[in-house]
Amino acid sequence: SYFITSSVTSASYAATATTASYALSASYFLTGSVTSASYAATASSITTLNQNVYISGSVVLNTMTPVSSSVPATGSTLQGGLVAYILQPGDAGYDANYIKGIIASTTDLSDAHWGCQGTWTYASGSAVGTGYNNTMAIINACADSNCAARIAHNYTGSGYSDWYLPSKDELRLLYLSIGPGSGLGNVGNFSLFGGYWSSTESDSYGAWDEGFYSTGPQDFVLKDTNNHIRPVRTFSIAQVVYNPGT
């Protein structure tokens, strides 16, 4: 299938340099109108969006121009939060064809305990890219409706429903990129008192947190401790997008 994204006439096809022949009944999906009857199985003009056009001969297609996507700046606003990190080679989920990264919500949620003290959830991931799986492991193993992971995952800020509790290393990145440890200053407006929960379990009775004061100390504390919650989500932007040529 070929996607035509603007109104075209036979003249605009002829102006391009590339000619290609397509089989009878090749399907073209339109987002604009086509006014050349030669492209249709009938003699009438086609003006309905998303209508199939059946080609009975050769056509000349407009070229598509590649446009490189720009990397969003750390601390900039994007998709419901602040850009905290851009995935690098070696990070889980890295793909050279996409710009991927972590977005933090702009505010804390209500303080809560980690939940299910005395129960193993096997949310053991600490590296960048493991926070979401940790969050789901906690939710599946812990029925506590007020646990930190469930509160983070239930957040729907800016209409997004894929938020999660960051892993230990992802939480560290928040401190270093948009928190008090950042060269930008505390643009994420993190609290300088108390700790923030990570989704990384230390054992059946404890989990890792981080204080966003001093040098950002990380420690494992009892799961029934009340801590701050800052949900995060991931984003993905194609490295190269294609715009219709003229």
Tab-separated table of C-alpha atoms in Angstrom:
chain	number	residue	atom	x	y	z
A	1	SER	CA	0.000	0.000	0.000
A	2	TYR	CA	1.094	3.565	-0.733
A	3	PHE	CA	-0.032	6.556	1.278
A	4	ILE	CA	-0.870	9.833	-0.463
A	5	THR	CA	-0.913	12.662	2.053
A	6	SER	CA	-1.969	15.630	-0.046
A	7	SER	CA	-4.233	16.488	-2.979
A	8	VAL	CA	-2.621	15.403	-6.253
A	9	THR	CA	-3.265	15.637	-9.966
A	10	SER	CA	-1.638	13.815	-12.838
A	11	ALA	CA	0.543	16.879	-13.411
A	12	SER	CA	2.034	16.707	-9.951
A	13	TYR	CA	3.006	13.086	-10.536
A	14	ALA	CA	4.594	13.905	-13.870
A	15	ALA	CA	6.834	16.497	-12.216
A	16	THR	CA	8.639	13.815	-10.217
A	17	ALA	CA	11.577	11.842	-11.461
A	18	THR	CA	10.687	8.281	-10.503
A	19	THR	CA	8.230	6.163	-12.458
A	20	ALA	CA	7.022	2.775	-11.225
A	21	SER	CA	4.454	0.321	-12.555
A	22	TYR	CA	2.084	-1.365	-10.139
A	23	ALA	CA	-0.203	-4.323	-10.606
A	24	LEU	CA	-3.863	-3.971	-11.389
A	25	SER	CA	-5.917	-3.223	-8.261
A	26	ALA	CA	-2.954	-2.028	-6.195
A	27	SER	CA	-4.510	-0.170	-3.272
A	28	TYR	CA	-3.745	3.453	-2.402
A	29	PHE	CA	-5.028	4.970	0.822
A	30	LEU	CA	-5.792	8.656	0.540
A	31	THR	CA	-5.753	11.418	3.135
A	32	GLY	CA	-6.512	14.051	0.489
A	33	SER	CA	-8.406	14.151	-2.808
A	34	VAL	CA	-7.274	12.899	-6.224
A	35	THR	CA	-8.700	14.728	-9.232
A	36	SER	CA	-7.242	12.638	-12.034
A	37	ALA	CA	-9.824	10.179	-13.413
A	38	SER	CA	-7.074	8.014	-14.926
A	39	TYR	CA	-6.171	6.757	-11.471
A	40	ALA	CA	-9.639	5.398	-10.768
A	41	ALA	CA	-11.459	2.316	-12.002
A	42	THR	CA	-14.282	4.653	-12.980
A	43	ALA	CA	-14.241	8.005	-14.701
A	44	SER	CA	-15.321	9.989	-11.649
A	45	SER	CA	-13.042	12.061	-9.454
A	46	ILE	CA	-12.170	10.693	-6.037
A	47	THR	CA	-12.717	13.067	-3.142
A	48	THR	CA	-13.519	10.764	-0.202
A	49	LEU	CA	-10.737	10.480	2.352
A	50	ASN	CA	-9.321	6.973	2.892
A	51	GLN	CA	-11.059	5.650	-0.237
A	52	ASN	CA	-9.240	2.893	-2.133
A	53	VAL	CA	-8.107	3.812	-5.644
A	54	TYR	CA	-7.574	0.984	-8.127
A	55	ILE	CA	-4.709	1.528	-10.516
A	56	SER	CA	-4.932	0.040	-14.003
A	57	GLY	CA	-1.599	1.204	-15.402
A	58	SER	CA	1.687	2.925	-14.625
A	59	VAL	CA	1.802	5.873	-12.226
A	60	VAL	CA	4.547	8.277	-11.225
A	61	LEU	CA	4.765	8.613	-7.436
A	62	ASN	CA	5.870	11.656	-5.526
A	63	THR	CA	9.198	11.098	-3.792
A	64	MET	CA	9.415	10.985	0.005
A	65	THR	CA	11.972	13.213	1.694
A	66	PRO	CA	13.743	11.872	4.804
A	67	VAL	CA	13.848	14.281	7.748
A	68	SER	CA	15.987	13.577	10.809
A	69	SER	CA	14.272	13.910	14.191
A	70	SER	CA	15.899	16.133	16.783
A	71	VAL	CA	16.874	14.729	20.177
A	72	PRO	CA	14.761	16.368	22.909
A	73	ALA	CA	16.796	18.255	25.486
A	74	THR	CA	17.077	16.991	29.039
A	75	GLY	CA	14.631	18.919	31.207
A	76	SER	CA	12.386	19.848	28.270
A	77	THR	CA	8.645	19.192	28.349
A	78	LEU	CA	7.499	16.175	26.353
A	79	GLN	CA	4.524	13.800	26.397
A	80	GLY	CA	3.259	14.544	29.870
A	81	GLY	CA	6.448	15.275	31.761
A	82	LEU	CA	10.112	16.278	31.700
A	83	VAL	CA	12.752	14.484	29.634
A	84	ALA	CA	15.095	12.868	32.140
A	85	TYR	CA	17.253	10.566	30.048
A	86	ILE	CA	17.950	9.462	26.463
A	87	LEU	CA	18.735	5.751	26.102
A	88	GLN	CA	22.320	4.951	25.109
A	89	PRO	CA	23.871	1.849	23.472
A	90	GLY	CA	23.876	-0.926	26.071
A	91	ASP	CA	20.705	0.270	27.799
A	92	ALA	CA	17.771	-2.152	27.769
A	93	GLY	CA	15.415	-1.165	24.953
A	94	TYR	CA	17.979	0.897	23.011
A	95	ASP	CA	17.349	0.925	19.241
A	96	ALA	CA	19.539	2.914	16.847
A	97	ASN	CA	16.500	3.576	14.646
A	98	TYR	CA	14.662	5.411	17.422
A	99	ILE	CA	15.259	8.142	19.962
A	100	LYS	CA	14.089	6.561	23.200
A	101	GLY	CA	14.181	7.833	26.718
A	102	ILE	CA	12.601	8.344	30.116
A	103	ILE	CA	10.106	11.055	31.047
A	104	ALA	CA	9.352	11.944	34.668
A	105	SER	CA	6.048	13.404	35.788
A	106	THR	CA	6.298	17.026	36.885
A	107	THR	CA	4.924	16.403	40.384
A	108	ASP	CA	5.067	13.820	43.150
A	109	LEU	CA	2.094	11.605	43.894
A	110	SER	CA	0.876	11.030	47.444
A	111	ASP	CA	3.404	9.396	49.784
A	112	ALA	CA	2.919	5.664	50.352
A	113	HIS	CA	4.632	2.512	51.549
A	114	TRP	CA	6.298	0.140	49.102
A	115	GLY	CA	3.871	-2.568	50.225
A	116	CYS	CA	3.697	-6.243	51.143
A	117	GLN	CA	6.469	-6.306	53.698
A	118	GLY	CA	7.538	-9.916	54.255
A	119	THR	CA	6.594	-10.984	50.712
A	120	TRP	CA	8.993	-11.539	47.828
A	121	THR	CA	7.780	-9.855	44.613
A	122	TYR	CA	10.963	-10.647	42.660
A	123	ALA	CA	11.124	-7.090	41.353
A	124	SER	CA	14.890	-7.405	41.220
A	125	GLY	CA	15.797	-5.241	38.222
A	126	SER	CA	17.993	-2.269	39.010
A	127	ALA	CA	19.307	-1.213	35.580
A	128	VAL	CA	17.868	1.395	33.244
A	129	GLY	CA	14.981	-0.192	31.361
A	130	THR	CA	13.842	-2.532	34.151
A	131	GLY	CA	11.479	-0.272	36.090
A	132	TYR	CA	8.347	-1.138	34.150
A	133	ASN	CA	8.822	-4.895	34.559
A	134	ASN	CA	9.557	-4.374	38.261
A	135	THR	CA	6.331	-2.399	38.622
A	136	MET	CA	4.254	-5.119	36.980
A	137	ALA	CA	5.941	-7.812	39.098
A	138	ILE	CA	5.038	-5.892	42.261
A	139	ILE	CA	1.429	-5.377	41.172
A	140	ASN	CA	1.066	-9.065	40.286
A	141	ALA	CA	2.551	-10.253	43.594
A	142	CYS	CA	1.142	-7.658	45.964
A	143	ALA	CA	-2.605	-7.123	46.391
A	144	ASP	CA	-2.095	-3.935	48.423
A	145	SER	CA	-4.182	-1.284	46.647
A	146	ASN	CA	-2.101	1.535	48.162
A	147	CYS	CA	1.383	0.252	47.366
A	148	ALA	CA	3.775	2.661	45.628
A	149	ALA	CA	4.011	0.666	42.404
A	150	ARG	CA	0.236	0.489	41.961
A	151	ILE	CA	-0.173	4.211	42.694
A	152	ALA	CA	2.485	5.024	40.092
A	153	HIS	CA	0.986	2.702	37.483
A	154	ASN	CA	-2.543	4.046	38.062
A	155	TYR	CA	-1.399	7.606	37.348
A	156	THR	CA	-2.877	9.019	34.124
A	157	GLY	CA	-1.141	12.380	33.890
A	158	SER	CA	-1.656	14.171	30.531
A	159	GLY	CA	-3.778	11.240	29.374
A	160	TYR	CA	-0.972	8.655	29.422
A	161	SER	CA	-1.586	5.331	31.160
A	162	ASP	CA	1.865	3.702	30.955
A	163	TRP	CA	3.516	5.299	33.992
A	164	TYR	CA	5.557	3.157	36.368
A	165	LEU	CA	7.776	3.280	39.435
A	166	PRO	CA	11.415	3.768	38.342
A	167	SER	CA	14.083	1.189	39.056
A	168	LYS	CA	16.978	1.995	41.378
A	169	ASP	CA	19.236	3.161	38.510
A	170	GLU	CA	16.420	5.037	36.760
A	171	LEU	CA	15.680	6.879	40.009
A	172	ARG	CA	19.353	7.802	40.243
A	173	LEU	CA	19.155	9.313	36.756
A	174	LEU	CA	16.291	11.557	37.877
A	175	TYR	CA	18.478	12.947	40.671
A	176	LEU	CA	21.401	13.513	38.284
A	177	SER	CA	19.488	14.882	35.271
A	178	ILE	CA	16.538	16.940	36.523
A	179	GLY	CA	17.026	16.798	40.305
A	180	PRO	CA	19.354	18.531	42.762
A	181	GLY	CA	22.357	16.665	41.327
A	182	SER	CA	21.787	18.148	37.868
A	183	GLY	CA	23.644	20.998	36.238
A	184	LEU	CA	20.194	22.355	35.402
A	185	GLY	CA	19.293	22.565	39.066
A	186	ASN	CA	16.240	20.940	40.604
A	187	VAL	CA	14.021	21.561	37.541
A	188	GLY	CA	11.962	18.491	38.463
A	189	ASN	CA	10.978	20.179	41.727
A	190	PHE	CA	11.843	17.136	43.850
A	191	SER	CA	11.444	17.265	47.605
A	192	LEU	CA	14.689	17.721	49.521
A	193	PHE	CA	13.259	15.928	52.551
A	194	GLY	CA	12.625	12.202	52.899
A	195	GLY	CA	13.207	9.530	50.266
A	196	TYR	CA	11.780	8.486	46.902
A	197	TRP	CA	10.797	4.890	46.256
A	198	SER	CA	12.368	2.843	43.497
A	199	SER	CA	10.723	-0.326	42.221
A	200	THR	CA	13.836	-2.384	43.045
A	201	GLU	CA	13.337	-4.881	45.863
A	202	SER	CA	16.245	-5.610	48.200
A	203	ASP	CA	14.659	-8.580	49.987
A	204	SER	CA	11.244	-9.691	51.222
A	205	TYR	CA	11.253	-6.970	53.894
A	206	GLY	CA	12.932	-4.059	52.109
A	207	ALA	CA	13.334	-2.064	48.906
A	208	TRP	CA	15.662	0.646	47.590
A	209	ASP	CA	14.974	4.348	47.933
A	210	GLU	CA	16.955	7.536	47.300
A	211	GLY	CA	17.082	10.837	49.112
A	212	PHE	CA	17.156	13.875	46.817
A	213	TYR	CA	19.347	15.862	49.206
A	214	SER	CA	23.111	16.127	49.648
A	215	THR	CA	24.688	13.688	47.153
A	216	GLY	CA	21.515	11.645	46.661
A	217	PRO	CA	22.139	8.701	49.009
A	218	GLN	CA	20.538	5.373	48.087
A	219	ASP	CA	19.662	2.793	50.716
A	220	PHE	CA	17.331	-0.146	51.279
A	221	VAL	CA	14.611	0.476	53.857
A	222	LEU	CA	11.649	-1.428	55.227
A	223	LYS	CA	8.753	-1.718	52.794
A	224	ASP	CA	6.264	-0.251	55.292
A	225	THR	CA	8.156	3.082	55.251
A	226	ASN	CA	6.214	6.009	53.754
A	227	ASN	CA	8.185	7.603	50.914
A	228	HIS	CA	7.648	9.971	48.003
A	229	ILE	CA	6.540	8.622	44.601
A	230	ARG	CA	7.615	10.116	41.263
A	231	PRO	CA	6.240	8.091	38.321
A	232	VAL	CA	8.044	7.858	35.002
A	233	ARG	CA	7.228	6.630	31.512
A	234	THR	CA	9.189	5.986	28.337
A	235	PHE	CA	8.974	7.650	24.923
A	236	SER	CA	10.050	6.629	21.434
A	237	ILE	CA	10.569	8.848	18.359
A	238	ALA	CA	11.665	7.540	14.942
A	239	GLN	CA	15.172	8.769	14.064
A	240	VAL	CA	14.054	9.521	10.495
A	241	VAL	CA	10.572	10.413	9.326
A	242	TYR	CA	9.427	10.840	5.729
A	243	ASN	CA	7.568	13.829	4.351
A	244	PRO	CA	6.005	13.895	0.873
A	245	GLY	CA	8.282	15.484	-1.714
A	246	THR	CA	7.111	18.224	-4.058
